PDB file of C-alpha atoms in Angstrom:
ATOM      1  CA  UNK A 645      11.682  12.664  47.821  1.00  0.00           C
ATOM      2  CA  UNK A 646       8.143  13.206  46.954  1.00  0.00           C
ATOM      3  CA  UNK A 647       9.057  14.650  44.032  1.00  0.00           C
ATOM      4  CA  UNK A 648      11.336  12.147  43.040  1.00  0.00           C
ATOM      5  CA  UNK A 649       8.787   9.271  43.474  1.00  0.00           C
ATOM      6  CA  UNK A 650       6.049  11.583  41.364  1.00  0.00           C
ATOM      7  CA  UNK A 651       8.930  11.887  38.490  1.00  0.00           C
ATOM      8  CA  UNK A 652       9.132   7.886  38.534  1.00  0.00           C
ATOM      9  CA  UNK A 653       5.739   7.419  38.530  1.00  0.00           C
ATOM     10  CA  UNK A 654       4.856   9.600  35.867  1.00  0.00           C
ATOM     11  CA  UNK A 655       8.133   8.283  33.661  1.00  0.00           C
ATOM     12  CA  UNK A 656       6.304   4.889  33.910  1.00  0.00           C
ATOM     13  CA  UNK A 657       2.940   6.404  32.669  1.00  0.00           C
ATOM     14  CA  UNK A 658       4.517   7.835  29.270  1.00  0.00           C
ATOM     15  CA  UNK A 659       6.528   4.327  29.238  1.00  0.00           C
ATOM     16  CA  UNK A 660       3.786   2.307  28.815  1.00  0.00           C
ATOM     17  CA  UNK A 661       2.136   3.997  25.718  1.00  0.00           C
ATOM     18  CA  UNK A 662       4.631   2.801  23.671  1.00  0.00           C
ATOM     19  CA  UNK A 663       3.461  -1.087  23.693  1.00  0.00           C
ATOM     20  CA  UNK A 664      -0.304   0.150  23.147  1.00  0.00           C
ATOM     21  CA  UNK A 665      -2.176  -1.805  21.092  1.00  0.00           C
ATOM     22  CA  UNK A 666      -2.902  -0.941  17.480  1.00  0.00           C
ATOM     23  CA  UNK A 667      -6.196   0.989  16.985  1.00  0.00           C
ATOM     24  CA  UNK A 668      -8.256   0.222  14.145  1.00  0.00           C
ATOM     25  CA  UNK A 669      -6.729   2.987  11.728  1.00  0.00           C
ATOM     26  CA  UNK A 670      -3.709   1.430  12.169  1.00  0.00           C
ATOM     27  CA  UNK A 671      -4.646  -1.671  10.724  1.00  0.00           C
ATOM     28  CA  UNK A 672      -5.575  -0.439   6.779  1.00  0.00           C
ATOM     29  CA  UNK A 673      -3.298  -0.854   4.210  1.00  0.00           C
ATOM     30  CA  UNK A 674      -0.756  -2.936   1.743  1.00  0.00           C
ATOM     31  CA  UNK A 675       1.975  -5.502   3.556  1.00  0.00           C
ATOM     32  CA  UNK A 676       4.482  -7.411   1.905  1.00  0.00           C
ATOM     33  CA  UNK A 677       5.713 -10.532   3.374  1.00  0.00           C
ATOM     34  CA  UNK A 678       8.173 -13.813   2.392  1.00  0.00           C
ATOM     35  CA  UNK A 679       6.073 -17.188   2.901  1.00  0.00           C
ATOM     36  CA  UNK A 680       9.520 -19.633   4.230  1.00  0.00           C
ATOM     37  CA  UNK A 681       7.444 -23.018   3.135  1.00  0.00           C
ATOM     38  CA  UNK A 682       6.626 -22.355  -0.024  1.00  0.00           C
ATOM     39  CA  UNK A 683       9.342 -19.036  -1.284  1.00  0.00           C
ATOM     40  CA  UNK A 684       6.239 -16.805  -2.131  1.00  0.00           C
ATOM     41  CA  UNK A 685       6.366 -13.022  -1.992  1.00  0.00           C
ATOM     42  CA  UNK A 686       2.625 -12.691  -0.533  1.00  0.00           C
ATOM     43  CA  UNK A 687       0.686  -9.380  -0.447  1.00  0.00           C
ATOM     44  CA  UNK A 688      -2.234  -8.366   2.550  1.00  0.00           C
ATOM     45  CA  UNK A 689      -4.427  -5.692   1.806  1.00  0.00           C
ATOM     46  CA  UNK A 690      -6.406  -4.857   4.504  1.00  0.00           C
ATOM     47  CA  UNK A 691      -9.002  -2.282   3.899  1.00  0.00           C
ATOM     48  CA  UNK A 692     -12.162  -1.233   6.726  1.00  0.00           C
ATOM     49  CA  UNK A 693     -15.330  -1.857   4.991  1.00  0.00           C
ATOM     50  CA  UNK A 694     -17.893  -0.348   7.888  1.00  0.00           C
ATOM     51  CA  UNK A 695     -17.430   0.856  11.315  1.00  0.00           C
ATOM     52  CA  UNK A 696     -16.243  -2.495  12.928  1.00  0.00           C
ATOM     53  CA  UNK A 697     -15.636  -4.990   9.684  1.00  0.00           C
ATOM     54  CA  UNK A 698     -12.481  -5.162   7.985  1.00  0.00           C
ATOM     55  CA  UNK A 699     -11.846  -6.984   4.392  1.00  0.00           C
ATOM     56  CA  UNK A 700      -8.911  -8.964   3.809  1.00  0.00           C
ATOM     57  CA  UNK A 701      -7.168 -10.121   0.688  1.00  0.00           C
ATOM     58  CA  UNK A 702      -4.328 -12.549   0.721  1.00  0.00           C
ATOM     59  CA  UNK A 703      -2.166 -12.268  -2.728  1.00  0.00           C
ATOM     60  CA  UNK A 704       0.970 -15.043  -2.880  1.00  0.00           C
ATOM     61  CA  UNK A 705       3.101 -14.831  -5.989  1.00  0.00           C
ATOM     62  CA  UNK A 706       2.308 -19.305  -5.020  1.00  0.00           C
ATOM     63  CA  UNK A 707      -0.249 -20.137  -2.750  1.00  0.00           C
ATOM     64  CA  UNK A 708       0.522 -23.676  -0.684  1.00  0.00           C
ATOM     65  CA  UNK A 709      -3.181 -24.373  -0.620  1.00  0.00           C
ATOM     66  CA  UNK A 710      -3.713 -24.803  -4.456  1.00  0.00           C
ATOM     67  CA  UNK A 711      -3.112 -27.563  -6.604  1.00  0.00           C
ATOM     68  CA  UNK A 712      -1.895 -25.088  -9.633  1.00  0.00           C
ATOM     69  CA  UNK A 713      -0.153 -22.993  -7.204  1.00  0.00           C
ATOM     70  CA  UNK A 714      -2.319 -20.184  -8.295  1.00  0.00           C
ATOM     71  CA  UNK A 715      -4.870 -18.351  -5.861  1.00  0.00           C
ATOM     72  CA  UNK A 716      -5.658 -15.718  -3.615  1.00  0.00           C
ATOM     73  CA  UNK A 717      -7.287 -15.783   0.075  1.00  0.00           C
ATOM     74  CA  UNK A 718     -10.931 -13.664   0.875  1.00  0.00           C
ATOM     75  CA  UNK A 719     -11.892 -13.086   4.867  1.00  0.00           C
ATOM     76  CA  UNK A 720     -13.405 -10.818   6.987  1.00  0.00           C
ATOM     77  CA  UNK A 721     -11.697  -9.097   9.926  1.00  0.00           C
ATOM     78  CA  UNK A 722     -13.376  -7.941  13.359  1.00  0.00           C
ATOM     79  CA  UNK A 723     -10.979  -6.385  16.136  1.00  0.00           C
ATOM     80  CA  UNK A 724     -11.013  -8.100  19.743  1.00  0.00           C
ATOM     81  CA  UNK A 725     -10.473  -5.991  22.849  1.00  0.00           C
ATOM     82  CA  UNK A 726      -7.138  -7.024  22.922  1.00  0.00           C
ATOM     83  CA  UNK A 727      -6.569  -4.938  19.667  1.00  0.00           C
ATOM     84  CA  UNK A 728      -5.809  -8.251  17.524  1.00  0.00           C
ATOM     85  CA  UNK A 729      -7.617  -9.442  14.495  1.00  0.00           C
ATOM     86  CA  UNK A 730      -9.783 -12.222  13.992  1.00  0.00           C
ATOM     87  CA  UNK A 731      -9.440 -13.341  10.254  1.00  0.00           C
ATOM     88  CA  UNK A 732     -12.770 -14.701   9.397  1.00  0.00           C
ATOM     89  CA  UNK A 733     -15.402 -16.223   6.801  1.00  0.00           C
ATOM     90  CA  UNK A 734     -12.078 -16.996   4.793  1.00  0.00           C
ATOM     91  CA  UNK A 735     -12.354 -18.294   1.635  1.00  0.00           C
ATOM     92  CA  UNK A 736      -9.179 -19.453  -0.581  1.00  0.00           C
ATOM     93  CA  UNK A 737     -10.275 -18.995  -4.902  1.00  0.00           C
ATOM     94  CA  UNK A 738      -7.501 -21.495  -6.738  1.00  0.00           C
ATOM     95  CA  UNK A 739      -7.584 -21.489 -10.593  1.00  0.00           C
ATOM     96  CA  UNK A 740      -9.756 -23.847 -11.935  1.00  0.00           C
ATOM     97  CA  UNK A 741     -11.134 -25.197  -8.337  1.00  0.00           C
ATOM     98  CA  UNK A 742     -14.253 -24.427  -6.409  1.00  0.00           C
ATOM     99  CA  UNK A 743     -13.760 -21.753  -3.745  1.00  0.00           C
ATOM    100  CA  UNK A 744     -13.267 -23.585  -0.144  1.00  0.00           C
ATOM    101  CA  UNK A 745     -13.234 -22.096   3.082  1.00  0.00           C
ATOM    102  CA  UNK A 746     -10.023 -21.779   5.494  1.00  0.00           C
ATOM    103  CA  UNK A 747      -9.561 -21.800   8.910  1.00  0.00           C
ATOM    104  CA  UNK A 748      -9.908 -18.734  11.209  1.00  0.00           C
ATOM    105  CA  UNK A 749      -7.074 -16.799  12.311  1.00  0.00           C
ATOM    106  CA  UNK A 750      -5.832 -14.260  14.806  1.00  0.00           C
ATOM    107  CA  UNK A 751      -3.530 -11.623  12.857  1.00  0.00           C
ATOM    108  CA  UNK A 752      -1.385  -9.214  15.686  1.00  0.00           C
ATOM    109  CA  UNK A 753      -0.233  -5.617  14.683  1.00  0.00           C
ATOM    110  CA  UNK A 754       2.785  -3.982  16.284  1.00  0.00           C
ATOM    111  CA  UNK A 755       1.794  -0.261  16.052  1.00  0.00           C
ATOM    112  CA  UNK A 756       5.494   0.601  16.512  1.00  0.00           C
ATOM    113  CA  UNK A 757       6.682  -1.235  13.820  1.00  0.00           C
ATOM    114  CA  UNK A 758       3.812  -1.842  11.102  1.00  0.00           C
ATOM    115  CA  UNK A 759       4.825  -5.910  11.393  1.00  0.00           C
ATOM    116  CA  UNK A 760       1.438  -7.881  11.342  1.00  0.00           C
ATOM    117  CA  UNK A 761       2.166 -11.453  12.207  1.00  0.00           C
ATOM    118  CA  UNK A 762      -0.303 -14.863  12.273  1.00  0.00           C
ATOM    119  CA  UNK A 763       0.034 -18.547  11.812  1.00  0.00           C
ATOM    120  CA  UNK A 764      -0.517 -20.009   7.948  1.00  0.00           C
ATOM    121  CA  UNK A 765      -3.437 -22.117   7.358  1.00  0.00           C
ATOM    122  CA  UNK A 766      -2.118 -25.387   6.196  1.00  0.00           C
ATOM    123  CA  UNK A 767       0.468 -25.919   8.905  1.00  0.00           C
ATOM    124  CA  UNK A 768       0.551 -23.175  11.071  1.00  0.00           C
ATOM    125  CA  UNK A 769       3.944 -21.481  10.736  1.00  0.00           C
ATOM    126  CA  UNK A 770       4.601 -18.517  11.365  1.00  0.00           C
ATOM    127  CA  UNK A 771       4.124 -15.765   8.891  1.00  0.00           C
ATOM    128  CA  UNK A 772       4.858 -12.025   8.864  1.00  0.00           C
ATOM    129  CA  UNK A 773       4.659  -9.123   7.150  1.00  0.00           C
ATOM    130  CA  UNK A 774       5.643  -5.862   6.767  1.00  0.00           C
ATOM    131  CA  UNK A 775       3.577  -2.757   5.675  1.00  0.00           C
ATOM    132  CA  UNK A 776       4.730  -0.696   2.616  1.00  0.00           C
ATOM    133  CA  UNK A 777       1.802   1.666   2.211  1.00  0.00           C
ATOM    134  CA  UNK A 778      -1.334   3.132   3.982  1.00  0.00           C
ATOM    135  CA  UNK A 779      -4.697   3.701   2.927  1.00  0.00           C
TER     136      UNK A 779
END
């Protein structure tokens, strides 16, 4: 019996690994995602810059928050202790406009799956997307 409850309790241990939270070499690297609002193909590059900063590059084939459709997003990424990332000191750089500054947002990696999702910043919905290479 005690054998039985040591087995259980050490099944649980390896169990729980598996829903770890992404460490910061996990994060680095090219994702692809579909933006639903607006039909883009949009590109993240996420690449560590120092020992705790992160740089960020947002790359829609259309980008929702430009009049001429044509831009890219600029931030700054810090890990929390809950392994998630907090996009900051965004800036979105449309054709022909002034650069403006966007919202911050909270991007979550699934280690198991390379699938970072976060919420848009013009109205919040849901984006995701999918890593195709590492750096």
């Amino acid at each position: 019996m005690r054998y039985r409850i040591l087995s259980v309790v050490l099944a649980g241990a390896i169990a729980l690994p598996a829903h770890a939270f992404a460490d910061k070499d996990d994060w680095s690297g090219l994702y692809k995602g579909l933006d639903v609002y607006d039909g883009s193909i949009d590109y993240l590059s996420i690449s560590l810059t120092s020992v705790e900063t992160f740089e960020l590059r947002i790359i829609p084939s259309v980008i929702s928050l430009c009049e001429t459709g044509r831009g890219w997003i600029v931030a700054e990424g810090k890990l929390n202790d809950e392994g998630k990332m907090l996009r900051q000191n965004s800036r979105v750089f449309c054709d022909g406009e002034e650069p403006a500054d966007v919202a911050d947002r909270v991007l979550t990696l699934d280690a198991n799956t390379g699938i970072i999702r976060y919420e848009a910043t013009d109205d919040r919905r849901p984006l995701v997307y999918h890593k195709v290479s590492s750096n």
